[in-house]
mmCIF file of C-alpha atoms in Angstrom:
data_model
loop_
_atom_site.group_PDB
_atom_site.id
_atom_site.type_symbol
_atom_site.label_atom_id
_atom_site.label_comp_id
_atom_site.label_asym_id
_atom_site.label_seq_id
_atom_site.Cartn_x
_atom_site.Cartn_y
_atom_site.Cartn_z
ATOM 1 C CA UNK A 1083 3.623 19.435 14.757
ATOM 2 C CA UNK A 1084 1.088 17.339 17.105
ATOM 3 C CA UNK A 1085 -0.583 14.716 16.030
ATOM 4 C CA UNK A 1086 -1.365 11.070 15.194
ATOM 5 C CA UNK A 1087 0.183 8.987 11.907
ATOM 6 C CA UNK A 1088 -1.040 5.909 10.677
ATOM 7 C CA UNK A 1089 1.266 3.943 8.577
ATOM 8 C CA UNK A 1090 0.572 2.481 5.664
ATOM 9 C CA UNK A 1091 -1.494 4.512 3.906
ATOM 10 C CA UNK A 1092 -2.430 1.063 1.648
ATOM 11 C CA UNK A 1093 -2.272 -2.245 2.603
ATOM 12 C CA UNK A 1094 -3.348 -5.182 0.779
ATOM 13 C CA UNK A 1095 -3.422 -8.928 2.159
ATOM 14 C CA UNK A 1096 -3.496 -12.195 1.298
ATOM 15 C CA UNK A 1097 -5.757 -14.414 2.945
ATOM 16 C CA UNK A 1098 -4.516 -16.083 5.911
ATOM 17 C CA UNK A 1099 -2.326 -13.512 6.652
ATOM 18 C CA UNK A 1100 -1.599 -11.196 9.372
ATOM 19 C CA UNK A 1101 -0.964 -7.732 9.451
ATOM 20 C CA UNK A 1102 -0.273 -4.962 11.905
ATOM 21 C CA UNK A 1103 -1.323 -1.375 11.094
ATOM 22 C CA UNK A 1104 0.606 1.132 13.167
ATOM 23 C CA UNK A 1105 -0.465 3.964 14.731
ATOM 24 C CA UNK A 1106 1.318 6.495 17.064
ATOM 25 C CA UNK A 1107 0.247 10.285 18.582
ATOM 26 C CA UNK A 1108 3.085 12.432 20.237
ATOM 27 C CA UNK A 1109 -0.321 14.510 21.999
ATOM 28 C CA UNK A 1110 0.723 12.779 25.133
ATOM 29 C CA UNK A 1111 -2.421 11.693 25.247
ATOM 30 C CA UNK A 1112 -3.793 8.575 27.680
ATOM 31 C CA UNK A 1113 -6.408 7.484 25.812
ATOM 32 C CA UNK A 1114 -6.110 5.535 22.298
ATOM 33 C CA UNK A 1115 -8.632 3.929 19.796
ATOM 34 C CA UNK A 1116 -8.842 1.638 16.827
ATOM 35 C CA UNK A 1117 -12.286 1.869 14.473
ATOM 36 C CA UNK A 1118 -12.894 0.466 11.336
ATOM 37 C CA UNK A 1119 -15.375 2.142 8.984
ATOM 38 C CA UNK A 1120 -17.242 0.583 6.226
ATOM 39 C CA UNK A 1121 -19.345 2.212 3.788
ATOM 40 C CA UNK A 1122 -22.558 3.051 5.372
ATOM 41 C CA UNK A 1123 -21.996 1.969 8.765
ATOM 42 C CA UNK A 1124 -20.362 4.450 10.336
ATOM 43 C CA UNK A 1125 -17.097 3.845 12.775
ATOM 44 C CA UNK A 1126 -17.131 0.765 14.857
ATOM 45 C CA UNK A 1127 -14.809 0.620 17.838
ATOM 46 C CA UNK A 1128 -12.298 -2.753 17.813
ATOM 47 C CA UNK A 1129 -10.242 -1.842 20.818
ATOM 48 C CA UNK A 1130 -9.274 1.116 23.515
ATOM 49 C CA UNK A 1131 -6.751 1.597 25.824
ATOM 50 C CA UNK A 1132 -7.035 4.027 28.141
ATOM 51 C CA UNK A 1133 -3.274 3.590 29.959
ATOM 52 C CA UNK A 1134 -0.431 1.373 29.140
ATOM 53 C CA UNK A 1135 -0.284 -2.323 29.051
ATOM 54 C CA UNK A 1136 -3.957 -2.495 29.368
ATOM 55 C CA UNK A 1137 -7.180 -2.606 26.827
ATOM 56 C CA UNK A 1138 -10.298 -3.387 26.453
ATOM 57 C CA UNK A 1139 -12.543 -4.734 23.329
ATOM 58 C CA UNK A 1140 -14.906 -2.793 21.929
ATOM 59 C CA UNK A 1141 -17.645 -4.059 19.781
ATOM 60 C CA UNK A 1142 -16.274 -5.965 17.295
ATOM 61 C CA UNK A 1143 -12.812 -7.335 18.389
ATOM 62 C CA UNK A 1144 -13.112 -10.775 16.782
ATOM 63 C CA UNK A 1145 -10.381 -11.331 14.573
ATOM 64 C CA UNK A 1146 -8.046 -8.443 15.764
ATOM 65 C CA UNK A 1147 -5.463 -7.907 18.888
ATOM 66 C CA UNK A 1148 -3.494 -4.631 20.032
ATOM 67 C CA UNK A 1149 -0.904 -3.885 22.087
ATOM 68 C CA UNK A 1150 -0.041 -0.657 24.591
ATOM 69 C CA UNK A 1151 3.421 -0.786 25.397
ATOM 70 C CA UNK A 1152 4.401 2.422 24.981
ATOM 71 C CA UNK A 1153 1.716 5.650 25.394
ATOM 72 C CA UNK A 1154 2.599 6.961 22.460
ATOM 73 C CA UNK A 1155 2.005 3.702 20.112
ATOM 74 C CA UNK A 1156 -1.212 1.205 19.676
ATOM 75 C CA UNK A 1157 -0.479 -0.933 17.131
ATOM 76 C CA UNK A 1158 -3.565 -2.717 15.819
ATOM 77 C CA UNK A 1159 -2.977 -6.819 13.874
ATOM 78 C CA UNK A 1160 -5.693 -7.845 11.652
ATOM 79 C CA UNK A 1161 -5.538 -11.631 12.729
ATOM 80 C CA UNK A 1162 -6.484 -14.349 9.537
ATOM 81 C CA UNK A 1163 -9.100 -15.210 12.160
ATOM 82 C CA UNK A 1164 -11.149 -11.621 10.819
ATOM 83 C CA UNK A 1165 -13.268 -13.239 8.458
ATOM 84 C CA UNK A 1166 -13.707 -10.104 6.121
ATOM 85 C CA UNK A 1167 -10.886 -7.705 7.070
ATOM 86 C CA UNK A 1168 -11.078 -5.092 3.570
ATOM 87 C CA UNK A 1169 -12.164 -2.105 5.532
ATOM 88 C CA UNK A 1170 -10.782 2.292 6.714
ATOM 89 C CA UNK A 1171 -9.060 1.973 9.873
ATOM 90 C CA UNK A 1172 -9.058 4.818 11.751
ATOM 91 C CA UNK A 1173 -6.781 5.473 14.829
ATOM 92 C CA UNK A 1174 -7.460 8.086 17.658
ATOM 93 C CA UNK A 1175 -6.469 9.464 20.598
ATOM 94 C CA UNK A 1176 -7.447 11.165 23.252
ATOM 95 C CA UNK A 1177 -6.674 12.847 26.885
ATOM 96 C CA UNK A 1178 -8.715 11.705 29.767
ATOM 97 C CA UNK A 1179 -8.975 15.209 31.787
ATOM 98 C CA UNK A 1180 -12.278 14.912 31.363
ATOM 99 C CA UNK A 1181 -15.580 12.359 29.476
ATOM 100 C CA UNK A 1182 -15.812 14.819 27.036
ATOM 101 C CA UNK A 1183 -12.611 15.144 25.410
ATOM 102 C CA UNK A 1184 -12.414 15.243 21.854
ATOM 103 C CA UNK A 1185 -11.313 12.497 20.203
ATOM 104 C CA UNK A 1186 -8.330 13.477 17.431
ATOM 105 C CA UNK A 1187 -7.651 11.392 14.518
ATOM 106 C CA UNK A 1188 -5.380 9.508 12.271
ATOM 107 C CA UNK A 1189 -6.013 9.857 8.411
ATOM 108 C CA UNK A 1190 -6.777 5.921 7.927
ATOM 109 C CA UNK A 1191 -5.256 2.978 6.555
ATOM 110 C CA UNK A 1192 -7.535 0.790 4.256
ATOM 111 C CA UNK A 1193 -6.279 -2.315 4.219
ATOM 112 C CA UNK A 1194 -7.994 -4.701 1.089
ATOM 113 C CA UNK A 1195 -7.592 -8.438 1.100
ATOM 114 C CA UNK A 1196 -6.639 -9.970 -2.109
ATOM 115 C CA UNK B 1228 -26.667 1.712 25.780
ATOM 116 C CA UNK B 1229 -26.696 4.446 23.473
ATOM 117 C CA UNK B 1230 -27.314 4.480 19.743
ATOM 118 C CA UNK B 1231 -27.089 7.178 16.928
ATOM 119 C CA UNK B 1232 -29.464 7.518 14.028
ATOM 120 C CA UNK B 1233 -28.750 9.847 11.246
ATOM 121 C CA UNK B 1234 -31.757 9.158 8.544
ATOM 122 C CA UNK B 1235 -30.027 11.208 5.794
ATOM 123 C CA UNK B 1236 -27.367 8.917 4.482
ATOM 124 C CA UNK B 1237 -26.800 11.394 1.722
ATOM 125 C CA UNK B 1238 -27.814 15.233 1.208
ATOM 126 C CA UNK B 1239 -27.012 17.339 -2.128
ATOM 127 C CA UNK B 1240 -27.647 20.995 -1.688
ATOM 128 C CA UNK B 1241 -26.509 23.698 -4.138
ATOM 129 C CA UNK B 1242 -23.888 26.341 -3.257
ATOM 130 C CA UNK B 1243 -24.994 29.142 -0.919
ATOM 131 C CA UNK B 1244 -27.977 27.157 0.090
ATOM 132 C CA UNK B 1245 -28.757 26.802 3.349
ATOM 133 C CA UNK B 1246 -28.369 22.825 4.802
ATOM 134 C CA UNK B 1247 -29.424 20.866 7.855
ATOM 135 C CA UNK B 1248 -28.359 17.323 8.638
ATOM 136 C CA UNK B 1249 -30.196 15.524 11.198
ATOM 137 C CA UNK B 1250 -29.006 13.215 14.265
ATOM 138 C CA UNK B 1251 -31.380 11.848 16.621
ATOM 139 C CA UNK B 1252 -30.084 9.457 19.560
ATOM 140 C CA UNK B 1253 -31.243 6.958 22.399
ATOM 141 C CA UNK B 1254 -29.956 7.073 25.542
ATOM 142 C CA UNK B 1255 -30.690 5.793 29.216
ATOM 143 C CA UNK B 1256 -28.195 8.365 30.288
ATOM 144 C CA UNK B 1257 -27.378 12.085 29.642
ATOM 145 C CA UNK B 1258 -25.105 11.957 26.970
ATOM 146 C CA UNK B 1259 -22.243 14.427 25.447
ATOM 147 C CA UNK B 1260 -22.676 15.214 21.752
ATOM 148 C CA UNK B 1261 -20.693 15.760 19.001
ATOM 149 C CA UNK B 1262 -20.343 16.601 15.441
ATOM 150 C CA UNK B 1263 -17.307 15.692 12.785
ATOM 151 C CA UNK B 1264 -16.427 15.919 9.347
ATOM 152 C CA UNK B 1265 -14.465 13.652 7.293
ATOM 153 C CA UNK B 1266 -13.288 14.549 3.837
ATOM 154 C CA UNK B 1267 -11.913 11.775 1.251
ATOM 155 C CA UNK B 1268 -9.750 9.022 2.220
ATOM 156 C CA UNK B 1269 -9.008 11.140 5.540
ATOM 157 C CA UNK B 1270 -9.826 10.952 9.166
ATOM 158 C CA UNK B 1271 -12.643 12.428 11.416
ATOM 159 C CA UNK B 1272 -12.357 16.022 12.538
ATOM 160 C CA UNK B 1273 -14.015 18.012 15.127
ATOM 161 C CA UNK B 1274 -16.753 20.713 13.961
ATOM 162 C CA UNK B 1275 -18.282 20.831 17.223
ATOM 163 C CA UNK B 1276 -19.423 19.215 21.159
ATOM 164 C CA UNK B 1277 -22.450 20.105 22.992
ATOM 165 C CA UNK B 1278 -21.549 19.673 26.937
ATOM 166 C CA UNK B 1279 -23.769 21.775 28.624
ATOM 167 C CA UNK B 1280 -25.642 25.604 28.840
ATOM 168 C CA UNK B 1281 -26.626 27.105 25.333
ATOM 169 C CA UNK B 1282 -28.466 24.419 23.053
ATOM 170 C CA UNK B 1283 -26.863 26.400 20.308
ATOM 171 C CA UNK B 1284 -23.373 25.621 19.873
ATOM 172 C CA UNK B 1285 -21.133 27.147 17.333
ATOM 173 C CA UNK B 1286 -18.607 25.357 15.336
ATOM 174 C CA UNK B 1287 -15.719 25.471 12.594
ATOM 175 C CA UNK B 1288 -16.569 26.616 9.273
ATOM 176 C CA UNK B 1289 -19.654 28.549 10.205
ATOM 177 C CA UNK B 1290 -21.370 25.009 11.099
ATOM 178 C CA UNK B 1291 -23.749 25.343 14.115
ATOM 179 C CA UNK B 1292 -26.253 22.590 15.774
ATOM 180 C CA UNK B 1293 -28.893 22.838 18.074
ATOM 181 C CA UNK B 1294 -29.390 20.387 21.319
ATOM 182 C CA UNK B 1295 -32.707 19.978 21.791
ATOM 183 C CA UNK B 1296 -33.408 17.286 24.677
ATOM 184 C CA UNK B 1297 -36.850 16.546 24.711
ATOM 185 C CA UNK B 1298 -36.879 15.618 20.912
ATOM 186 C CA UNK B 1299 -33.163 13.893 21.972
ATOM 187 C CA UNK B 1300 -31.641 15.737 18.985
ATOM 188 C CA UNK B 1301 -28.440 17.392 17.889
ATOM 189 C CA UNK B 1302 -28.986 18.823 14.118
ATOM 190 C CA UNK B 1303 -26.180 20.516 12.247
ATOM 191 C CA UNK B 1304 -27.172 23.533 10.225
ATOM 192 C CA UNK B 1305 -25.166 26.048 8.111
ATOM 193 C CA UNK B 1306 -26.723 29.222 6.319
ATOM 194 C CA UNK B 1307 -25.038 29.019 3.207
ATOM 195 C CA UNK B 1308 -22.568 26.067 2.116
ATOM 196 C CA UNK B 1309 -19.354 26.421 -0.034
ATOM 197 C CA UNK B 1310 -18.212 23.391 -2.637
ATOM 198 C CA UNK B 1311 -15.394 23.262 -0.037
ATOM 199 C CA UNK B 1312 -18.192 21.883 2.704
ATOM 200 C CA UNK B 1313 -18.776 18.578 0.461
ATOM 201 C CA UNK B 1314 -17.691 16.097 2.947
ATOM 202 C CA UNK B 1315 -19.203 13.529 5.017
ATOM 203 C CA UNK B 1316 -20.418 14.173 8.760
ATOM 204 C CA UNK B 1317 -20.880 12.030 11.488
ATOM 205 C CA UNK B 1318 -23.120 13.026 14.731
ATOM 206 C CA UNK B 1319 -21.944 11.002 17.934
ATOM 207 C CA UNK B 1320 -22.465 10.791 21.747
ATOM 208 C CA UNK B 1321 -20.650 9.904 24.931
ATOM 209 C CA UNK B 1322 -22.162 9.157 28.211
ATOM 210 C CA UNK B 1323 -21.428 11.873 30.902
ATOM 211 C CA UNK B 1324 -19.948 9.366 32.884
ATOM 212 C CA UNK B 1325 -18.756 5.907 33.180
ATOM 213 C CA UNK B 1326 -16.999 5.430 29.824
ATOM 214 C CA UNK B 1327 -14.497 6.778 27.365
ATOM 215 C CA UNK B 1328 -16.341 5.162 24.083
ATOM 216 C CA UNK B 1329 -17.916 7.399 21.560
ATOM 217 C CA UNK B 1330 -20.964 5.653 19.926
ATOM 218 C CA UNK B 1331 -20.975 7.140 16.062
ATOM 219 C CA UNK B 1332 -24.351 7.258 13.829
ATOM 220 C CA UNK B 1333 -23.583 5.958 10.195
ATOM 221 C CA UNK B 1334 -23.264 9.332 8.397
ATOM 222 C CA UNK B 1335 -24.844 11.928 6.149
ATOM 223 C CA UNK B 1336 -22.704 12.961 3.017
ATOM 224 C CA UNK B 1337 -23.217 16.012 2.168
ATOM 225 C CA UNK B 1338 -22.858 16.955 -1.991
ATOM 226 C CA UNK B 1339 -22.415 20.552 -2.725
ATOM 227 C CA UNK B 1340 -23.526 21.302 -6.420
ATOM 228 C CA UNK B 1341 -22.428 24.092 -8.428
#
């Protein structure tokens, strides 16, 4: 089966630490996105990568960092600079035949800060 | 720069009752649009994309929207909705060209009463 897993399903975190919330896709797709989605704001974009070894920051990317080293993994740390981290973190993917390609994603990981 | 306004941040309807759930956007640039649904403590899926020809695009489920560009809309309509449709649904838009990011409005949950 094709698609995208996000692992864990639950994370909880002290303050001042780090963690990393994985996500891979075996879609072969390009393209690869981290949101986070709080109640009643909708998905915000923290990062893309549209090939590996190279991203870009999306609207709020203050207190996170990602990595591309493989296409099929974009693992997303939620840096103890990230001032209120408790938040759904969605992963997706994407090819890049065309603008319009739909955007397939991960079920979440919400991550809560102790 | 694009932006995403659904005004409905929460619709209850009863069963086999029609619905509509608006989304209105801004944009200096033609746009792609999109509809998805996201049930509990799960990630976004597609219902449906508007890229070009018929306004009326048909979707998953029986879900349908309407483009209609000189009021810059995208509404989602469905004749008569199950329990099973109780979800929440986000409208979003792409720019035709120049970028891979997906601008999302902040929801409309949809309640399906019995």
């Amino acid at each position: 089966d094709g698609g995208i897993t996000q692992s864990p399903k639950y994370l909880f975190r002290k303050e001042g630490q780090n963690v990393t919330l994985s996500c891979e896709q075996n879609l072969n797709h390009d393209a690869m996105y981290w949101y986070r989605q709080d109640p009643g704001q909708g998905l915000r974009l923290i990062y893309y990568s549209q090939i590996v070894n190279d991203f870009q920051k999306g609207d709020i990317a203050e207190g996170y960092s990602v990595s591309r080293e493989k296409k099929e993994s974009f693992p997303l740390t939620v840096t103890s600079a990230q001032k209120n981290p408790t938040a759904f973190y969605l992963c997706a993917s994407s090819t890049l035949a065309g603008v319009a390609d739909t955007q397939y994603f991960g079920p979440g990981t919400r991550l809560t800060v102790l | 720069a694009q932006s995403v306004t659904q005004l409905d941040s929460q619709v209850p309807v009863f069963e086999e009752a029609p619905v509509e759930l608006r989304c209105n956007y801004s944009s200096s640039v033609s746009v792609y649009l999109f509809w998805y649904v996201q049930y509990p403590n799960q990630g976004l899926q597609l219902l449906l994309k508007y890229l070009s020809g018929s306004t009326l695009v048909k979707g998953i489920n029986g879900f349908e929207a309407e483009f209609n560009k000189s009021q810059t809309s995208f509404h989602l309509r469905k004749p008569s909705v199950h329990i099973s449709d109780t979800a929440e649904y986000f409208c979003a838009v792409t720019p035709t060209s120049g970028t891979y990011k997906y601008i999302f409005g902040t929801g409309t949950r949809l309640k399906v009463l019995a």
